[in-house]
PDB file of C-alpha atoms in Angstrom:
ATOM      1  CA  UNK A   7     104.169 121.139 106.843  1.00 54.00           C
ATOM      2  CA  UNK A   8     103.664 117.606 107.428  1.00 74.00           C
ATOM      3  CA  UNK A   9     101.049 115.260 105.650  1.00 93.00           C
ATOM      4  CA  UNK A  10      97.818 113.734 105.877  1.00 96.00           C
ATOM      5  CA  UNK A  11      99.007 111.351 108.986  1.00 97.00           C
ATOM      6  CA  UNK A  12      96.511 107.941 109.367  1.00 98.00           C
ATOM      7  CA  UNK A  13      97.581 105.136 112.403  1.00 97.00           C
ATOM      8  CA  UNK A  14      97.650 102.147 112.799  1.00 97.00           C
ATOM      9  CA  UNK A  15      99.679 101.783 109.215  1.00 97.00           C
ATOM     10  CA  UNK A  16      98.800  97.804 109.204  1.00 97.00           C
ATOM     11  CA  UNK A  17      95.832  96.514 111.890  1.00 98.00           C
ATOM     12  CA  UNK A  18      94.646  92.952 112.477  1.00 98.00           C
ATOM     13  CA  UNK A  19      91.082  91.466 113.667  1.00 98.00           C
ATOM     14  CA  UNK A  20      89.117  88.748 114.280  1.00 97.00           C
ATOM     15  CA  UNK A  21      85.987  88.507 112.891  1.00 97.00           C
ATOM     16  CA  UNK A  22      83.530  90.116 114.637  1.00 97.00           C
ATOM     17  CA  UNK A  23      85.646  92.745 116.790  1.00 98.00           C
ATOM     18  CA  UNK A  24      85.564  96.492 115.999  1.00 98.00           C
ATOM     19  CA  UNK A  25      88.533  98.401 113.530  1.00 98.00           C
ATOM     20  CA  UNK A  26      89.181 102.356 115.158  1.00 98.00           C
ATOM     21  CA  UNK A  27      91.464 103.872 111.445  1.00 98.00           C
ATOM     22  CA  UNK A  28      92.809 107.454 112.374  1.00 98.00           C
ATOM     23  CA  UNK A  29      93.075 110.145 110.033  1.00 98.00           C
ATOM     24  CA  UNK A  30      95.509 113.735 110.632  1.00 97.00           C
ATOM     25  CA  UNK A  31      94.346 115.746 107.792  1.00 95.00           C
ATOM     26  CA  UNK A  32      97.092 118.219 106.519  1.00 94.00           C
ATOM     27  CA  UNK A  33      97.822 121.860 108.527  1.00 90.00           C
ATOM     28  CA  UNK A  34      95.145 123.981 108.039  1.00 87.00           C
ATOM     29  CA  UNK A  35      91.973 121.716 105.979  1.00 90.00           C
ATOM     30  CA  UNK A  36      88.641 121.292 107.464  1.00 89.00           C
ATOM     31  CA  UNK A  37      87.814 118.442 105.569  1.00 91.00           C
ATOM     32  CA  UNK A  38      88.331 114.886 105.018  1.00 93.00           C
ATOM     33  CA  UNK A  39      87.864 111.930 102.878  1.00 94.00           C
ATOM     34  CA  UNK A  40      87.754 108.254 102.781  1.00 97.00           C
ATOM     35  CA  UNK A  41      88.547 105.165 100.564  1.00 97.00           C
ATOM     36  CA  UNK A  42      88.645 102.330 100.691  1.00 97.00           C
ATOM     37  CA  UNK A  43      91.288 100.108  98.210  1.00 95.00           C
ATOM     38  CA  UNK A  44      89.722  96.443  98.317  1.00 92.00           C
ATOM     39  CA  UNK A  45      92.786  93.635  96.555  1.00 86.00           C
ATOM     40  CA  UNK A  46      93.120  94.127  93.573  1.00 81.00           C
ATOM     41  CA  UNK A  47      90.576  97.136  92.892  1.00 84.00           C
ATOM     42  CA  UNK A  48      90.160 100.767  92.403  1.00 87.00           C
ATOM     43  CA  UNK A  49      89.907 103.347  95.033  1.00 93.00           C
ATOM     44  CA  UNK A  50      86.480 103.882  96.130  1.00 95.00           C
ATOM     45  CA  UNK A  51      84.933 107.314  97.975  1.00 94.00           C
ATOM     46  CA  UNK A  52      83.011 106.134 101.531  1.00 96.00           C
ATOM     47  CA  UNK A  53      83.143 109.807 102.623  1.00 95.00           C
ATOM     48  CA  UNK A  54      83.154 112.906 102.736  1.00 92.00           C
ATOM     49  CA  UNK A  55      83.204 114.963 106.139  1.00 92.00           C
ATOM     50  CA  UNK A  56      84.068 118.626 107.286  1.00 90.00           C
ATOM     51  CA  UNK A  57      84.863 119.403 111.231  1.00 88.00           C
ATOM     52  CA  UNK A  58      81.967 117.781 113.275  1.00 88.00           C
ATOM     53  CA  UNK A  59      79.659 117.696 109.892  1.00 92.00           C
ATOM     54  CA  UNK A  60      78.839 114.327 107.144  1.00 93.00           C
ATOM     55  CA  UNK A  61      78.994 115.675 103.935  1.00 89.00           C
ATOM     56  CA  UNK A  62      78.589 112.959 101.912  1.00 90.00           C
ATOM     57  CA  UNK A  63      78.351 109.391 103.431  1.00 93.00           C
ATOM     58  CA  UNK A  64      77.106 108.153  99.474  1.00 92.00           C
ATOM     59  CA  UNK A  65      79.764 105.259  99.492  1.00 93.00           C
ATOM     60  CA  UNK A  66      79.896 104.321 102.754  1.00 95.00           C
ATOM     61  CA  UNK A  67      77.752 100.684 103.673  1.00 94.00           C
ATOM     62  CA  UNK A  68      74.721 101.141 105.008  1.00 90.00           C
ATOM     63  CA  UNK A  69      75.331  98.517 108.319  1.00 95.00           C
ATOM     64  CA  UNK A  70      78.412  98.941 110.373  1.00 97.00           C
ATOM     65  CA  UNK A  71      80.759 100.918 109.176  1.00 98.00           C
ATOM     66  CA  UNK A  72      80.680 104.922 110.639  1.00 97.00           C
ATOM     67  CA  UNK A  73      82.749 107.794 110.586  1.00 97.00           C
ATOM     68  CA  UNK A  74      83.007 111.032 112.293  1.00 96.00           C
ATOM     69  CA  UNK A  75      85.384 114.500 112.485  1.00 95.00           C
ATOM     70  CA  UNK A  76      85.291 116.007 116.314  1.00 93.00           C
ATOM     71  CA  UNK A  77      85.823 119.200 116.803  1.00 90.00           C
ATOM     72  CA  UNK A  78      89.335 118.526 118.614  1.00 90.00           C
ATOM     73  CA  UNK A  79      91.290 116.000 117.326  1.00 92.00           C
ATOM     74  CA  UNK A  80      91.178 112.902 114.324  1.00 95.00           C
ATOM     75  CA  UNK A  81      88.720 111.978 112.060  1.00 97.00           C
ATOM     76  CA  UNK A  82      87.442 108.252 112.448  1.00 98.00           C
ATOM     77  CA  UNK A  83      86.407 105.370 110.805  1.00 98.00           C
ATOM     78  CA  UNK A  84      84.765 102.717 112.364  1.00 98.00           C
ATOM     79  CA  UNK A  85      84.047  99.341 111.417  1.00 98.00           C
ATOM     80  CA  UNK A  86      82.209  97.617 113.884  1.00 98.00           C
ATOM     81  CA  UNK A  87      82.193  93.074 113.432  1.00 98.00           C
ATOM     82  CA  UNK A  88      84.310  93.428 111.055  1.00 98.00           C
ATOM     83  CA  UNK A  89      83.818  90.562 108.313  1.00 97.00           C
ATOM     84  CA  UNK A  90      87.403  88.578 106.057  1.00 95.00           C
ATOM     85  CA  UNK A  91      85.590  91.159 102.699  1.00 94.00           C
ATOM     86  CA  UNK A  92      86.490  94.581 104.953  1.00 96.00           C
ATOM     87  CA  UNK A  93      90.247  93.708 104.357  1.00 96.00           C
ATOM     88  CA  UNK A  94      91.380  96.226 102.575  1.00 96.00           C
ATOM     89  CA  UNK A  95      93.531  99.305 101.890  1.00 97.00           C
ATOM     90  CA  UNK A  96      91.340 102.751 103.644  1.00 98.00           C
ATOM     91  CA  UNK A  97      92.659 105.847 102.174  1.00 98.00           C
ATOM     92  CA  UNK A  98      92.144 108.960 103.986  1.00 97.00           C
ATOM     93  CA  UNK A  99      92.286 112.119 102.071  1.00 95.00           C
ATOM     94  CA  UNK A 100      92.103 116.523 103.093  1.00 93.00           C
ATOM     95  CA  UNK A 101      91.526 119.247 101.406  1.00 90.00           C
ATOM     96  CA  UNK A 102      91.723 123.143 102.402  1.00 84.00           C
ATOM     97  CA  UNK A 103      89.032 125.009 102.221  1.00 73.00           C
ATOM     98  CA  UNK A 104      86.049 123.879 100.235  1.00 66.00           C
ATOM     99  CA  UNK A 105      85.817 120.133  99.130  1.00 58.00           C
ATOM    100  CA  UNK A 106      86.745 120.373  95.634  1.00 63.00           C
ATOM    101  CA  UNK A 107      89.833 121.928  96.196  1.00 79.00           C
ATOM    102  CA  UNK A 108      93.035 119.497  95.060  1.00 88.00           C
ATOM    103  CA  UNK A 109      92.822 116.478  98.166  1.00 91.00           C
ATOM    104  CA  UNK A 110      95.771 114.525  99.443  1.00 94.00           C
ATOM    105  CA  UNK A 111      96.202 111.745 100.542  1.00 97.00           C
ATOM    106  CA  UNK A 112      97.807 109.720 103.226  1.00 97.00           C
ATOM    107  CA  UNK A 113      99.496 106.824 103.253  1.00 97.00           C
ATOM    108  CA  UNK A 114      96.822 103.902 104.172  1.00 97.00           C
ATOM    109  CA  UNK A 115      95.699 101.517 107.083  1.00 98.00           C
ATOM    110  CA  UNK A 116      96.132  98.041 105.830  1.00 97.00           C
ATOM    111  CA  UNK A 117      93.326  96.231 107.220  1.00 97.00           C
ATOM    112  CA  UNK A 118      93.758  92.654 106.866  1.00 97.00           C
ATOM    113  CA  UNK A 119      90.214  90.586 109.368  1.00 97.00           C
ATOM    114  CA  UNK A 120      91.492  86.947 109.788  1.00 95.00           C
TER     115      UNK A 120
ATOM    116  CA  UNK B  21      81.793 113.696  86.613  1.00 64.00           C
ATOM    117  CA  UNK B  22      82.531 112.433  83.316  1.00 64.00           C
ATOM    118  CA  UNK B  23      83.732 109.019  82.820  1.00 88.00           C
ATOM    119  CA  UNK B  24      87.103 108.652  81.380  1.00 94.00           C
ATOM    120  CA  UNK B  25      89.222 105.993  79.524  1.00 95.00           C
ATOM    121  CA  UNK B  26      92.963 104.966  79.295  1.00 96.00           C
ATOM    122  CA  UNK B  27      95.047 102.703  78.354  1.00 96.00           C
ATOM    123  CA  UNK B  28      95.560  99.699  80.322  1.00 96.00           C
ATOM    124  CA  UNK B  29      99.508  99.445  80.412  1.00 96.00           C
ATOM    125  CA  UNK B  30     102.823 101.537  78.682  1.00 96.00           C
ATOM    126  CA  UNK B  31     106.677 101.276  79.805  1.00 94.00           C
ATOM    127  CA  UNK B  32     109.123 103.967  79.042  1.00 95.00           C
ATOM    128  CA  UNK B  33     112.965 103.763  78.305  1.00 96.00           C
ATOM    129  CA  UNK B  34     114.573 105.371  81.445  1.00 97.00           C
ATOM    130  CA  UNK B  35     115.798 108.859  81.080  1.00 96.00           C
ATOM    131  CA  UNK B  36     113.016 109.418  77.919  1.00 96.00           C
ATOM    132  CA  UNK B  37     109.455 111.377  78.172  1.00 97.00           C
ATOM    133  CA  UNK B  38     106.867 109.468  78.836  1.00 97.00           C
ATOM    134  CA  UNK B  39     102.991 110.412  77.467  1.00 97.00           C
ATOM    135  CA  UNK B  40      99.955 109.164  79.053  1.00 98.00           C
ATOM    136  CA  UNK B  41      96.821 109.416  77.284  1.00 97.00           C
ATOM    137  CA  UNK B  42      93.171 110.160  78.467  1.00 97.00           C
ATOM    138  CA  UNK B  43      89.658 110.266  76.749  1.00 97.00           C
ATOM    139  CA  UNK B  44      87.536 112.355  78.243  1.00 95.00           C
ATOM    140  CA  UNK B  45      85.057 112.803  75.291  1.00 93.00           C
ATOM    141  CA  UNK B  46      81.951 113.500  77.333  1.00 92.00           C
ATOM    142  CA  UNK B  47      83.614 116.753  79.868  1.00 92.00           C
ATOM    143  CA  UNK B  48      81.546 119.730  81.079  1.00 88.00           C
ATOM    144  CA  UNK B  49      82.796 122.959  81.356  1.00 87.00           C
ATOM    145  CA  UNK B  50      83.318 123.194  84.286  1.00 84.00           C
ATOM    146  CA  UNK B  51      85.102 120.325  84.892  1.00 88.00           C
ATOM    147  CA  UNK B  52      88.802 120.157  85.191  1.00 91.00           C
ATOM    148  CA  UNK B  53      91.451 117.261  83.976  1.00 94.00           C
ATOM    149  CA  UNK B  54      92.857 115.870  87.261  1.00 94.00           C
ATOM    150  CA  UNK B  55      96.297 113.356  87.592  1.00 97.00           C
ATOM    151  CA  UNK B  56      96.560 111.146  90.477  1.00 97.00           C
ATOM    152  CA  UNK B  57      99.583 108.457  91.177  1.00 97.00           C
ATOM    153  CA  UNK B  58      99.593 105.503  93.219  1.00 96.00           C
ATOM    154  CA  UNK B  59     102.840 103.591  93.308  1.00 95.00           C
ATOM    155  CA  UNK B  60     103.087 100.209  94.886  1.00 88.00           C
ATOM    156  CA  UNK B  61     100.425 100.081  96.889  1.00 81.00           C
ATOM    157  CA  UNK B  62     101.373 103.385  98.532  1.00 93.00           C
ATOM    158  CA  UNK B  63      98.273 106.709  99.552  1.00 96.00           C
ATOM    159  CA  UNK B  64      98.100 108.382  95.696  1.00 96.00           C
ATOM    160  CA  UNK B  65      99.872 111.401  95.036  1.00 97.00           C
ATOM    161  CA  UNK B  66      98.801 114.175  93.811  1.00 96.00           C
ATOM    162  CA  UNK B  67     100.556 115.901  90.670  1.00 97.00           C
ATOM    163  CA  UNK B  68      98.793 117.983  88.570  1.00 96.00           C
ATOM    164  CA  UNK B  69      95.424 119.681  87.215  1.00 93.00           C
ATOM    165  CA  UNK B  70      94.403 121.645  84.666  1.00 93.00           C
ATOM    166  CA  UNK B  71      90.277 123.230  83.606  1.00 91.00           C
ATOM    167  CA  UNK B  72      91.305 124.397  79.964  1.00 91.00           C
ATOM    168  CA  UNK B  73      94.989 125.733  79.500  1.00 86.00           C
ATOM    169  CA  UNK B  74      97.924 123.374  79.495  1.00 93.00           C
ATOM    170  CA  UNK B  75     100.108 123.263  83.113  1.00 96.00           C
ATOM    171  CA  UNK B  76     103.314 122.402  84.184  1.00 97.00           C
ATOM    172  CA  UNK B  77     104.780 122.269  87.215  1.00 96.00           C
ATOM    173  CA  UNK B  78     107.796 119.955  88.801  1.00 95.00           C
ATOM    174  CA  UNK B  79     106.278 116.860  88.209  1.00 95.00           C
ATOM    175  CA  UNK B  80     104.720 117.295  84.743  1.00 97.00           C
ATOM    176  CA  UNK B  81     102.763 118.483  81.985  1.00 98.00           C
ATOM    177  CA  UNK B  82      99.238 118.525  81.303  1.00 98.00           C
ATOM    178  CA  UNK B  83      98.532 119.197  77.564  1.00 97.00           C
ATOM    179  CA  UNK B  84      94.568 119.610  77.089  1.00 96.00           C
ATOM    180  CA  UNK B  85      92.992 120.191  73.187  1.00 96.00           C
ATOM    181  CA  UNK B  86      91.762 122.935  72.698  1.00 94.00           C
ATOM    182  CA  UNK B  87      88.124 120.657  73.088  1.00 94.00           C
ATOM    183  CA  UNK B  88      88.991 119.213  75.444  1.00 95.00           C
ATOM    184  CA  UNK B  89      87.770 115.292  75.248  1.00 95.00           C
ATOM    185  CA  UNK B  90      91.281 114.558  75.619  1.00 96.00           C
ATOM    186  CA  UNK B  91      95.005 114.861  77.135  1.00 97.00           C
ATOM    187  CA  UNK B  92      97.518 114.364  77.750  1.00 97.00           C
ATOM    188  CA  UNK B  93     100.280 113.765  80.787  1.00 98.00           C
ATOM    189  CA  UNK B  94     103.950 114.491  80.683  1.00 98.00           C
ATOM    190  CA  UNK B  95     106.386 113.522  81.990  1.00 97.00           C
ATOM    191  CA  UNK B  96     109.845 114.811  80.258  1.00 96.00           C
ATOM    192  CA  UNK B  97     112.551 112.386  81.877  1.00 95.00           C
ATOM    193  CA  UNK B  98     111.058 109.057  83.927  1.00 96.00           C
ATOM    194  CA  UNK B  99     112.438 107.741  86.196  1.00 96.00           C
ATOM    195  CA  UNK B 100     112.348 103.884  87.637  1.00 96.00           C
ATOM    196  CA  UNK B 101     110.770 105.869  90.648  1.00 95.00           C
ATOM    197  CA  UNK B 102     108.791 106.775  88.466  1.00 97.00           C
ATOM    198  CA  UNK B 103     106.950 102.959  88.028  1.00 97.00           C
ATOM    199  CA  UNK B 104     102.924 103.038  89.045  1.00 97.00           C
ATOM    200  CA  UNK B 105      99.176 103.461  88.160  1.00 96.00           C
ATOM    201  CA  UNK B 106      98.591 107.233  86.402  1.00 98.00           C
ATOM    202  CA  UNK B 107      95.611 108.797  86.847  1.00 97.00           C
ATOM    203  CA  UNK B 108      93.285 110.160  84.639  1.00 97.00           C
ATOM    204  CA  UNK B 109      90.623 111.766  86.416  1.00 94.00           C
ATOM    205  CA  UNK B 110      87.951 114.159  85.388  1.00 91.00           C
ATOM    206  CA  UNK B 111      86.130 116.616  88.229  1.00 85.00           C
ATOM    207  CA  UNK B 112      83.355 118.937  88.865  1.00 78.00           C
ATOM    208  CA  UNK B 113      85.104 122.031  90.714  1.00 67.00           C
ATOM    209  CA  UNK B 114      82.076 123.766  91.712  1.00 59.00           C
ATOM    210  CA  UNK B 115      79.819 122.943  93.918  1.00 55.00           C
ATOM    211  CA  UNK B 116      79.127 120.289  96.602  1.00 57.00           C
ATOM    212  CA  UNK B 117      80.392 116.734  94.401  1.00 63.00           C
ATOM    213  CA  UNK B 118      84.172 116.471  95.839  1.00 75.00           C
ATOM    214  CA  UNK B 119      84.573 112.827  95.196  1.00 85.00           C
ATOM    215  CA  UNK B 120      86.830 111.299  93.799  1.00 90.00           C
ATOM    216  CA  UNK B 121      85.888 108.645  90.926  1.00 90.00           C
ATOM    217  CA  UNK B 122      89.267 106.718  90.492  1.00 92.00           C
ATOM    218  CA  UNK B 123      89.007 104.337  87.684  1.00 91.00           C
ATOM    219  CA  UNK B 124      91.410 101.490  86.619  1.00 91.00           C
ATOM    220  CA  UNK B 125      94.475 104.223  85.704  1.00 94.00           C
ATOM    221  CA  UNK B 126      97.361 103.941  83.326  1.00 96.00           C
ATOM    222  CA  UNK B 127     100.121 101.194  84.598  1.00 96.00           C
ATOM    223  CA  UNK B 128     103.603 102.835  84.103  1.00 98.00           C
ATOM    224  CA  UNK B 129     106.418 100.613  83.487  1.00 97.00           C
ATOM    225  CA  UNK B 130     109.591 102.635  83.536  1.00 97.00           C
ATOM    226  CA  UNK B 131     112.756 100.291  82.243  1.00 95.00           C
ATOM    227  CA  UNK B 132     116.610 100.742  82.690  1.00 94.00           C
TER     228      UNK B 132
END
């Protein structure tokens, strides 16, 4: 049973470009979470999604960031007009039944903004 | 979710047991204790969780005090690959609040 998949593993963007991070949950998991880890800091929750629905986006920056989890395909975290402060590791986690089940994390996408 | 406090760091010798403490004095009756670890910038890895009773799996044991205000994660035979940051997280197991709130964790260094 494959774990949570994230791609790309490393992403380099110039200021002002768009970044798209993809997350495929574990098989049978319908709940996805995104977390961000800034350099030398802890992990911070960003958003929690079920299929086609955003359940909790209390940790998402108000501008430039969006997330989706369509009926078919992976979850996408989209960052528009990236700035240097967006450089971080972005981790996706998934859980099986309800939002309160154990979350299993992917390997992360490391975003570098030049 | 209740706040947790952990020492900043600790070390232990390879092959010995590593006992990682965590205080959660304001824990509520419906909150579970979860442990994750992060090995050198990899994705966090789930270790174990529990409510009241002690728990054991293939990775570790979790000992929760009777008043539930503190707990200890035990790695019975630490190896060099157990060197990581270990996070103790208290989390409601029911309801819509599903996010994990990570603190600074404790850095465990296993020495040869």
